[in-house]
mmCIF file of C-alpha atoms and ligand atoms in Angstrom:
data_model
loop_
_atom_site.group_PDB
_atom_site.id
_atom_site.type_symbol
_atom_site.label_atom_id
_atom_site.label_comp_id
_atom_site.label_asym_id
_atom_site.label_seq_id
_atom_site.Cartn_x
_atom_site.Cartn_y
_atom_site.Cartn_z
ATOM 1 C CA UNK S 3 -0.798 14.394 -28.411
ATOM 2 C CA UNK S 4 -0.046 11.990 -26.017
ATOM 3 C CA UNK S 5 1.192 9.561 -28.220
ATOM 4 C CA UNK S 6 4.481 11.469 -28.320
ATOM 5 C CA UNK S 7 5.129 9.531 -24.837
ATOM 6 C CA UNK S 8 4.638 6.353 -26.524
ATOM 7 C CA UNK S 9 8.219 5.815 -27.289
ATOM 8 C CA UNK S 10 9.586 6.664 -23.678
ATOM 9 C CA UNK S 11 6.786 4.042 -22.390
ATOM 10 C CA UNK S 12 8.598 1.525 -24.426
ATOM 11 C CA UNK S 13 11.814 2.576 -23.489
ATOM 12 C CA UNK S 14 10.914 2.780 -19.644
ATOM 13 C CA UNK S 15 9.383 -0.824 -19.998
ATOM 14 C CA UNK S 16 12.806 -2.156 -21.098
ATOM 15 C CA UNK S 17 15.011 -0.222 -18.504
ATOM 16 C CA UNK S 18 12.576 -1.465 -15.789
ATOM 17 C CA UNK S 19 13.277 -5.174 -16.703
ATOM 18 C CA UNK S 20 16.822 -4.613 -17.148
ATOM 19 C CA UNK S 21 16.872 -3.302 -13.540
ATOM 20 C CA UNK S 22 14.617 -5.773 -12.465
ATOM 21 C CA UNK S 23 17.387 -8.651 -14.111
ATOM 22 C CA UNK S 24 19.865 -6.589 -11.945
ATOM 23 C CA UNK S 25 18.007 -6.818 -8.740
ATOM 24 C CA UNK S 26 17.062 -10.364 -9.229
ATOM 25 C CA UNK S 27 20.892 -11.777 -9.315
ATOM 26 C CA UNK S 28 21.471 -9.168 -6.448
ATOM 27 C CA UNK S 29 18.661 -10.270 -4.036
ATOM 28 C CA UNK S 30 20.507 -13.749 -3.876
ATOM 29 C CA UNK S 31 23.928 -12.352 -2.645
ATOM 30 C CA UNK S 32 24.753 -10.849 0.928
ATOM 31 C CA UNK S 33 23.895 -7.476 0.799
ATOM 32 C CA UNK S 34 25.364 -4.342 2.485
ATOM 33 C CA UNK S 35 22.853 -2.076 4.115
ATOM 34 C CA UNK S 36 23.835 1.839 5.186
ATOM 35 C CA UNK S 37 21.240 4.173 6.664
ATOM 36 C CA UNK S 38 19.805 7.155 5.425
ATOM 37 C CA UNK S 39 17.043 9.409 7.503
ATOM 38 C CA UNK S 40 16.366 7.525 10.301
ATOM 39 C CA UNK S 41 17.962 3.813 11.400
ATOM 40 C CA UNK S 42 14.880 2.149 9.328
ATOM 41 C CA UNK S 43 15.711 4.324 6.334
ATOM 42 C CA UNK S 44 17.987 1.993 4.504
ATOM 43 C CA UNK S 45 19.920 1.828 1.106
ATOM 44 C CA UNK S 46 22.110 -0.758 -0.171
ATOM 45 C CA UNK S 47 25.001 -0.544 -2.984
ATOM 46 C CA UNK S 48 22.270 -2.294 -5.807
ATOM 47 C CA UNK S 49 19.762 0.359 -4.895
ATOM 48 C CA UNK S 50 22.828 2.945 -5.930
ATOM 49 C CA UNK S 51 23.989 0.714 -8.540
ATOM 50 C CA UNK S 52 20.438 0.746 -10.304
ATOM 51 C CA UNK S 53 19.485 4.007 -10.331
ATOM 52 C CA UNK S 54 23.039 5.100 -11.595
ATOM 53 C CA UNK S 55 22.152 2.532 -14.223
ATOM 54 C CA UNK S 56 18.564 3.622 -14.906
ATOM 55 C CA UNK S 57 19.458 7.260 -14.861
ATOM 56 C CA UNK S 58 22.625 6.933 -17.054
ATOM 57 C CA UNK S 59 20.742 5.181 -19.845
ATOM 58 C CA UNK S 60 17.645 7.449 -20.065
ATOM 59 C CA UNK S 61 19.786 10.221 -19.836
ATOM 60 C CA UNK S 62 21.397 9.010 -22.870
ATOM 61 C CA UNK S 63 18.235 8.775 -25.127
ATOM 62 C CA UNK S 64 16.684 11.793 -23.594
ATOM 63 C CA UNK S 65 19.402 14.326 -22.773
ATOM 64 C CA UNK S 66 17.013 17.279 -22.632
ATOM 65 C CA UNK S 67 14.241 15.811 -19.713
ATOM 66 C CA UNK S 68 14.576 15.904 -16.029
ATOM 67 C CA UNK S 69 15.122 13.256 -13.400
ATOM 68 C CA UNK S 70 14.228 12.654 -10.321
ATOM 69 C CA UNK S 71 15.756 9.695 -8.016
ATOM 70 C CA UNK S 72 15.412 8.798 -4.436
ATOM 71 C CA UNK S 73 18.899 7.671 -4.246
ATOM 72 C CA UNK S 74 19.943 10.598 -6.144
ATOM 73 C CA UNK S 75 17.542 12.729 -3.676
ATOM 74 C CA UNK S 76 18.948 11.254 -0.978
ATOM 75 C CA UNK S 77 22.223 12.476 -2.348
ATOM 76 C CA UNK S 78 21.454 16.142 -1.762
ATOM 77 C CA UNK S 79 19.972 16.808 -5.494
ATOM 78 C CA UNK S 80 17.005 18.676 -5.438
ATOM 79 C CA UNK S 81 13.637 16.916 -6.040
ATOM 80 C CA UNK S 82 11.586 19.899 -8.061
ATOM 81 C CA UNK S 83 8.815 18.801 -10.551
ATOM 82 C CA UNK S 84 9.054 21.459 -13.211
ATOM 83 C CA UNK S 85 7.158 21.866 -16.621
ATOM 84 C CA UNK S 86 10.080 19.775 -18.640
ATOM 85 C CA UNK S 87 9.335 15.950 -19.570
ATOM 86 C CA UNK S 88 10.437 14.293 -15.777
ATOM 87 C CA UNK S 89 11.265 10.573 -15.271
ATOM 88 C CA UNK S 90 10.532 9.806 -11.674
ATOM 89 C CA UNK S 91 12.065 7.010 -10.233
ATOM 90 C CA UNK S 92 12.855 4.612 -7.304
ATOM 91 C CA UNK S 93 15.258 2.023 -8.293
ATOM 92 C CA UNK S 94 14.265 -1.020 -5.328
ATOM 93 C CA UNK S 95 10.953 0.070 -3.804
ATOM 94 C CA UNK S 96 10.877 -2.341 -1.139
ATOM 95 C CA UNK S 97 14.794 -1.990 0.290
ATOM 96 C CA UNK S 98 13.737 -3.516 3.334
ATOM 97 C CA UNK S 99 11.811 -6.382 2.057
ATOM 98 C CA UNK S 100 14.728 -6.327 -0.367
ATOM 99 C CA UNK S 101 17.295 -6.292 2.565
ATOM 100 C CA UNK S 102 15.320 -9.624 4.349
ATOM 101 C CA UNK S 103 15.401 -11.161 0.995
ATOM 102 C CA UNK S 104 11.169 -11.048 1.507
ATOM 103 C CA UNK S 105 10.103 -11.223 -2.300
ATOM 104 C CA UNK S 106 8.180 -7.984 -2.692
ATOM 105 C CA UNK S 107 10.697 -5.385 -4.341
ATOM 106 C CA UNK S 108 9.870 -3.377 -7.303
ATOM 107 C CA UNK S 109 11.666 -1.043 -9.520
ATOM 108 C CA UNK S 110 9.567 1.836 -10.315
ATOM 109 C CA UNK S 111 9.623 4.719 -13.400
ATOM 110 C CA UNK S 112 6.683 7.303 -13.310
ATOM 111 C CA UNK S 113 7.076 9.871 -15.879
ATOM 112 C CA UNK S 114 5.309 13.122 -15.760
ATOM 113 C CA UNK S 115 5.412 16.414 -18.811
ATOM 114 C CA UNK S 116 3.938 20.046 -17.558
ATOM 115 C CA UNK S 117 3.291 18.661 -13.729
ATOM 116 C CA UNK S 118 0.692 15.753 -15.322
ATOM 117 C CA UNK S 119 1.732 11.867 -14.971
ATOM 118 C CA UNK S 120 1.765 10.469 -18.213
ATOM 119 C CA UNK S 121 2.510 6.737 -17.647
ATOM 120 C CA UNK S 122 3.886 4.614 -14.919
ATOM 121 C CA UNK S 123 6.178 1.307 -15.444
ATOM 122 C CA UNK S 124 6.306 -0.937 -12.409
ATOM 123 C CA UNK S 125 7.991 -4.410 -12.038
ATOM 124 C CA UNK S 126 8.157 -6.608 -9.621
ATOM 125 C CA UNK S 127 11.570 -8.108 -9.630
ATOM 126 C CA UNK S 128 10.719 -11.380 -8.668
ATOM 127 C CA UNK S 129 7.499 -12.385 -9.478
ATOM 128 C CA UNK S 130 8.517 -10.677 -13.295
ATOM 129 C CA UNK S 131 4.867 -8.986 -13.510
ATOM 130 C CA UNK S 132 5.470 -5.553 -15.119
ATOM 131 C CA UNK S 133 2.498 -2.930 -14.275
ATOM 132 C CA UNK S 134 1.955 -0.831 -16.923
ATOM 133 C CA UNK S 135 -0.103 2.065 -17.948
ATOM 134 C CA UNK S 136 -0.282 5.251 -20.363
ATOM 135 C CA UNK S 137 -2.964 8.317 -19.485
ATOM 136 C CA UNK S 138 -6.321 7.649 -21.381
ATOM 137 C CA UNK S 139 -5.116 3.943 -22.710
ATOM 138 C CA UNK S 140 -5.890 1.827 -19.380
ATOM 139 C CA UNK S 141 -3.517 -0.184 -17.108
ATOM 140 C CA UNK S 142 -2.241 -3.695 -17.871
ATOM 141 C CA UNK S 143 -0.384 -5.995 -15.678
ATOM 142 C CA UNK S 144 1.493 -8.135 -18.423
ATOM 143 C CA UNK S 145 -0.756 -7.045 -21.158
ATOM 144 C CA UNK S 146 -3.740 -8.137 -19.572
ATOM 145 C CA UNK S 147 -6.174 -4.928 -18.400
ATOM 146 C CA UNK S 148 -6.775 -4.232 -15.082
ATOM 147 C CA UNK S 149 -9.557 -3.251 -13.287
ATOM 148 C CA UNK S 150 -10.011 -1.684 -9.330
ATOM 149 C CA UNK S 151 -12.765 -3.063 -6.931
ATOM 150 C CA UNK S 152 -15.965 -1.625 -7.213
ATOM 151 C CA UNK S 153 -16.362 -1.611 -3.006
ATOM 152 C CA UNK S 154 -18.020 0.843 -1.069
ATOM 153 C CA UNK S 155 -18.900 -1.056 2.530
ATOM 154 C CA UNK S 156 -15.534 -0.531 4.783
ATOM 155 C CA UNK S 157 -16.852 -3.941 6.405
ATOM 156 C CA UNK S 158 -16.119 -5.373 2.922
ATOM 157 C CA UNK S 159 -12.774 -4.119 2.021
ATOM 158 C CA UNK S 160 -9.202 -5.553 2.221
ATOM 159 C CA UNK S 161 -6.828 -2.224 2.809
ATOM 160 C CA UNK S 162 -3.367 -1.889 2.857
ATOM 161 C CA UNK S 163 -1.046 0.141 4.158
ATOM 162 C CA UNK S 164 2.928 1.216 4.737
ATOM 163 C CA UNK S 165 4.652 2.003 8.141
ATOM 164 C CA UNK S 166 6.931 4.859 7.023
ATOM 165 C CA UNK S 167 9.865 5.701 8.304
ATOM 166 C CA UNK S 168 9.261 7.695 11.259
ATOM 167 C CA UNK S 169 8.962 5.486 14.756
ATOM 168 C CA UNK S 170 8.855 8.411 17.419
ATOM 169 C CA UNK S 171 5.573 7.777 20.295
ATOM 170 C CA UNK S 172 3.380 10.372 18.685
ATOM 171 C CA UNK S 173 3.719 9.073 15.086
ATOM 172 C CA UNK S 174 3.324 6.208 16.263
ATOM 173 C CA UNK S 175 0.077 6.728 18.344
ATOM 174 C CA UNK S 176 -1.350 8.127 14.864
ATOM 175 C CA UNK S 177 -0.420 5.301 12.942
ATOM 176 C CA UNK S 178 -1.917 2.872 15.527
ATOM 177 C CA UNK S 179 -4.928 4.898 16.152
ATOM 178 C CA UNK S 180 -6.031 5.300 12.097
ATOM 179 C CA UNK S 181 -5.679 1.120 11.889
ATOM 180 C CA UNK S 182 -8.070 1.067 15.004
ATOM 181 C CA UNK S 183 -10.396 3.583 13.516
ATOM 182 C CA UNK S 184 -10.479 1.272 10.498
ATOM 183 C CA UNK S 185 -10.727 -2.163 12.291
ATOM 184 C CA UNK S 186 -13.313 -0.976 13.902
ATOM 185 C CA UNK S 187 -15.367 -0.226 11.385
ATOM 186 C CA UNK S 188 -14.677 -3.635 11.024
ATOM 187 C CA UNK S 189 -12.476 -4.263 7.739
ATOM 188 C CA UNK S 190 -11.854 -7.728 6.339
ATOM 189 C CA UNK S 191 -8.085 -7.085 6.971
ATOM 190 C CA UNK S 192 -5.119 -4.259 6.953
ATOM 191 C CA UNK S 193 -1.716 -6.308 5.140
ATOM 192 C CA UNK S 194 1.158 -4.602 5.480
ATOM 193 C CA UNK S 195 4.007 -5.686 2.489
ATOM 194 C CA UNK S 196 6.563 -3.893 2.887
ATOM 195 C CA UNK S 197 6.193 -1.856 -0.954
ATOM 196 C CA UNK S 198 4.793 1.036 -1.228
ATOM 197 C CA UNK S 199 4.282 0.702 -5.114
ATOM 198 C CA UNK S 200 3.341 -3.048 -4.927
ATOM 199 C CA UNK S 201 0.568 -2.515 -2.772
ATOM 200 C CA UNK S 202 -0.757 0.230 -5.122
ATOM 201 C CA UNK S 203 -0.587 -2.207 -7.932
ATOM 202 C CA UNK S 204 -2.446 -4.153 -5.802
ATOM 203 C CA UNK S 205 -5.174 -1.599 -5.502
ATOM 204 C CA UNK S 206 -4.964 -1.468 -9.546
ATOM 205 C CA UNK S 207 -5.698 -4.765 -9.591
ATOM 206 C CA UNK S 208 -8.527 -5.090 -7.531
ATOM 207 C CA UNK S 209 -6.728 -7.324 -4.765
ATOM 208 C CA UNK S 210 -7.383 -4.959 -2.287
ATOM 209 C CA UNK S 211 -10.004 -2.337 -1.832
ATOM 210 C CA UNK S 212 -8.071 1.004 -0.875
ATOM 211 C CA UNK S 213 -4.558 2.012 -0.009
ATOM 212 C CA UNK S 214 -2.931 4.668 2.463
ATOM 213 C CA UNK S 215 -0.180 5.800 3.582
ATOM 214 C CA UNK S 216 1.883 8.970 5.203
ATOM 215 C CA UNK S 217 5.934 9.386 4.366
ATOM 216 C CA UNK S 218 5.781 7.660 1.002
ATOM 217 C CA UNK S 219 7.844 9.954 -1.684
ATOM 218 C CA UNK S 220 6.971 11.085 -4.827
ATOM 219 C CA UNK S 221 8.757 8.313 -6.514
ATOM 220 C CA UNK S 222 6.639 5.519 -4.670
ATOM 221 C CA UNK S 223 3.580 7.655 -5.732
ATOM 222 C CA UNK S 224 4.273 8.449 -9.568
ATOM 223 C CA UNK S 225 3.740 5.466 -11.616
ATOM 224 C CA UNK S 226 1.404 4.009 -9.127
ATOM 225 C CA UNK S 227 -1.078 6.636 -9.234
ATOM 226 C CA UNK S 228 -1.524 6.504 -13.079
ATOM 227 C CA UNK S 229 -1.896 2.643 -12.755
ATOM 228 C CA UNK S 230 -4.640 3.267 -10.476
ATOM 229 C CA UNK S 231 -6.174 6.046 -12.537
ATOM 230 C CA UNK S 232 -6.325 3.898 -15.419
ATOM 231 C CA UNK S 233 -7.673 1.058 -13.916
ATOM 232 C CA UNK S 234 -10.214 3.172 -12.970
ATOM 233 C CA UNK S 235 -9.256 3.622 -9.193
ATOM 234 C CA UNK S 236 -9.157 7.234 -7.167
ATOM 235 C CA UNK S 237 -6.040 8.729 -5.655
ATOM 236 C CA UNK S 238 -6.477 11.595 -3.826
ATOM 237 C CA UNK S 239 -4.719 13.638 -0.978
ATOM 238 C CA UNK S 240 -5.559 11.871 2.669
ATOM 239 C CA UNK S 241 -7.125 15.629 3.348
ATOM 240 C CA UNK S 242 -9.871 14.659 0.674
ATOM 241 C CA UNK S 243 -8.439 17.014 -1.934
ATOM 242 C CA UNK S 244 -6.259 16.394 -5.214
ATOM 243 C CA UNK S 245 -3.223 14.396 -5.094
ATOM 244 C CA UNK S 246 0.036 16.061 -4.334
ATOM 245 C CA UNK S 247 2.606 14.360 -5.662
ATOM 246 C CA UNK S 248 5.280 15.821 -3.577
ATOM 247 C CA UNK S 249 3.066 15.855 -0.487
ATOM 248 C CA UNK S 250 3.996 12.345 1.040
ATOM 249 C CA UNK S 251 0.776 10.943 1.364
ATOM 250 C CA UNK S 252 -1.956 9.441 -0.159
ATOM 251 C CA UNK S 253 -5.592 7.346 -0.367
ATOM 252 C CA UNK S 254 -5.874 5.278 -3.148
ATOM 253 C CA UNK S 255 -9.388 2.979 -3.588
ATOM 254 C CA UNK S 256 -11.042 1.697 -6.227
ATOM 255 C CA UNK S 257 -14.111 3.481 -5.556
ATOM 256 C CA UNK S 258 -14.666 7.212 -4.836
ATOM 257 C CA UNK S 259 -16.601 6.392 -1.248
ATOM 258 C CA UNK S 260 -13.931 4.250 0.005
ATOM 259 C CA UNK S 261 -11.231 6.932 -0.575
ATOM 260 C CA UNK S 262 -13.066 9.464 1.278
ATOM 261 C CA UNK S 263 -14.341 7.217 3.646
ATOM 262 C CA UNK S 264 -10.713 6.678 4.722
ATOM 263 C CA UNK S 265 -9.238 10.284 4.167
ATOM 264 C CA UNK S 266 -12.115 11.203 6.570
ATOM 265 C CA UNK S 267 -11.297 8.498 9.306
ATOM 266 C CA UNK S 268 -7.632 8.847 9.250
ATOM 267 C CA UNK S 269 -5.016 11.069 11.168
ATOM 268 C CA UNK S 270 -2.333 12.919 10.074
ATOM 269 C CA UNK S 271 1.462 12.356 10.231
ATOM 270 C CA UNK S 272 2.828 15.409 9.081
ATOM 271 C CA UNK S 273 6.429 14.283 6.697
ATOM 272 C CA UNK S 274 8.775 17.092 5.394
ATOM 273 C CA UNK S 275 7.737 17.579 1.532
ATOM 274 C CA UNK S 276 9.671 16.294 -1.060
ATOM 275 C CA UNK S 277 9.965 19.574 -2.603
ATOM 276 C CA UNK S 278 11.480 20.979 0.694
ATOM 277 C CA UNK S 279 14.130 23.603 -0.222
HETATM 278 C C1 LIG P 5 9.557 2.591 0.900
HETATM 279 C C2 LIG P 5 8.673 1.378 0.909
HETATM 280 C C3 LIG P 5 7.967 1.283 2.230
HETATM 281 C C4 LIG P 5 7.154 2.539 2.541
HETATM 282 C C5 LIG P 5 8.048 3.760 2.438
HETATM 283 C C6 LIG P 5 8.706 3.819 1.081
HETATM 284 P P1 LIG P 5 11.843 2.263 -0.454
HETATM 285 O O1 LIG P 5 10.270 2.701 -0.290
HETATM 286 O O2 LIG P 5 7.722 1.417 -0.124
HETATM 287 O O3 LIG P 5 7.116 0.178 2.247
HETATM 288 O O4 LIG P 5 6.647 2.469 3.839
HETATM 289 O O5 LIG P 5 7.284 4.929 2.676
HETATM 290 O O6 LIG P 5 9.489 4.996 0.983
HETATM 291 O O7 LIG P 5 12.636 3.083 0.519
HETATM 292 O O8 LIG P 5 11.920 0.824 -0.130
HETATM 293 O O9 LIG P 5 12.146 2.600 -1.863
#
C-alpha cells in the first residue's frame, strides 16, 4: 500500500534539491527581508520565490492533492490537513539564519494521505545532505541509515531547542525558566541553530539526544517527525500525549524516557494553532 507514495518520494527528493540549488546561489546575494507576525518573523523574496516554485511544479504532476505552504499560509490561505494526499512544505526553514548568511537553512517537504505522514524530504542547502525517509522503510541521510540515541540520563544528553517567534516578558520567562529546569538537571548542553527542521534531523541522527520547541508550524514539524520515527526516535506532544501536527509544539528524543522526561519538566507557551479559522 504504501508503495503508491514511492513515486512522490522521488519526485519530492528532486524538487527539494532543485530548491536547495535555488537557495544556494541566493544565500550569496544581498537579500531583502520584510516582516510577517512579529518584527522577528521574517520572509525574504527567495523564500516566496521557492515555494511558488515548489508548489507550481508539484502541482503540475499532482493536480488532484493538497498543499500546504508557510509562505502561502502566511498569505491568508488556509492551513487545513484534510483526508486528500497533502504536501507540506516550508521553502527556507531557517530565514533568519538564512537572512545572516549563518549556513543552517533547509528546504523542507513532509507529505501526509488520510491525516498520517508518509515521508519527509529535508535538505540542507548548504551542506547538500538530503534527510530522507518513507513510513516503515527507515530514515537515511544521503542513503546511509540513521539511527537516534539510545539516552535516558538528562545528565547525559545534548538537547536542542528553537526560540520562536514570540519575545513578550511572560513568554519569555517560560522559555528561560524550561532551559533552567533542564540545566539543572544538569544537561551536557542546550544549542540553539537557528532551524527548526535541522535540529530535528539532528535528533534523527543521533547528534543530539532530544528536541523541543513551542511556535514551530506544521511545516517545520512534518517531514521531521517521520525522519525521527524512522530512525527510531519519539515525537510526541510537549503535554506527553500524541503529536499534533497543527499544535505548534513538540518533544522529539531518541528514547521514550527522555521525551517524557522533558514534556514533564517543561512549561507551556501557548501559540495560536495552525489550523486557526
Ligand atoms: C523557523 C525556524 C526557527 C524556529 C521557528 C520556525 P522559518 O522557521 O525553524 O528556528 O524557531 O519556530 O518557524 O520561519 O525559518 O521557516
Amino acid at each position: 500500500y504504501s508503495k503508491q507514495w514511492e513515486g512522490c518520494m522521488e519526485i519530492a527528493v528532486q524538487t527539494a534539491r532543485t530548491a536547495g540549488q535555488v537557495i544556494r546561489e541566493a544565500f550569496k546575494h544581498e537579500k531583502e527581508v520584510s516582516t510577517k507576525s512579529s518584527p522577528v518573523d521574517l520572509v525574504t523574496e527567495t523564500d516566496r520565490l521557492v515555494e511558488d516554485l515548489i508548489i507550481s511544479s508539484l502541482r503540475e504532476k499532482y493536480p488532484s492533492h493538497r498543499f500546504i505552504g508557510e509562505e502561502s499560509s502566511a498569505a491568508g490561505e488556509k492551513c487545513l490537513l484534510t483526508d486528500n494526499p497533502t504536501w507540506i512544505i516550508d521553502p527556507i526553514d531557517g530565514t533568519c539564519n538564512f537572512i545572516h548568511s549563518f549556513p543552517m537553512v533547509a528546504v523542507s517537504i513532509g507529505f501526509a494521505v488520510n491525516k498520517e505522514l508518509e515521508f519527509g524530504v529535508i535538505y540542507h542547502c548548504l551542506d547538500e545532505n538530503l534527510y530522507t525517509a518513507r513510513k516503515g522503510h527507515g530514515a537515511f541521510c544521503n542513503g546511509i541509515q540513521l539511527q537516534v540515541s539510545k539516552e535516558t540520563d538528562m545528565s547525559k544528553a545534548l538537547i536542542l531547542t528553537e526560540i520562536g517567534a514570540k519575545r513578550d516578558p511572560a513568554t519569555l520567562k517560560i522559555f528561560s525558566g524550561n532551559m533552567e529546569r533542564l540545566l539543572k538537571a544538569q544537561v551536557h548542553g542546550i544549542r540553539v541553530i537557528g532551524s527548526a527542521t535541522l535540529a530535528l534531523c539532528q535528533v534523527a541522527s543521533g547528534a543530539a539526544d532530544a528536541y523541543y520547541q513551542f511556535g514551530l508550524h506544521c511545516w517545520d514539524i512534518a517531514a521531521a517527525a517521520v525522519i525521527i520515527r524512522e530512525a527510531g526516535g519519539n515525537v510526541i506532544d510537549t503535554s506527553g500525549g500524541p503529536l499534533d501536527l497543527m499544535s505548534r509544539r513538540i518533544v522529539a528524543a531518541g528514547t521514550v524516557e527522555m521525551a517524557h522526561y522533558i514534556a514533564r519538566e517543561i512549561q507551556t507557551i501557548t501559540y495560536e494553532r495552525d489550523d486557526h479559522n
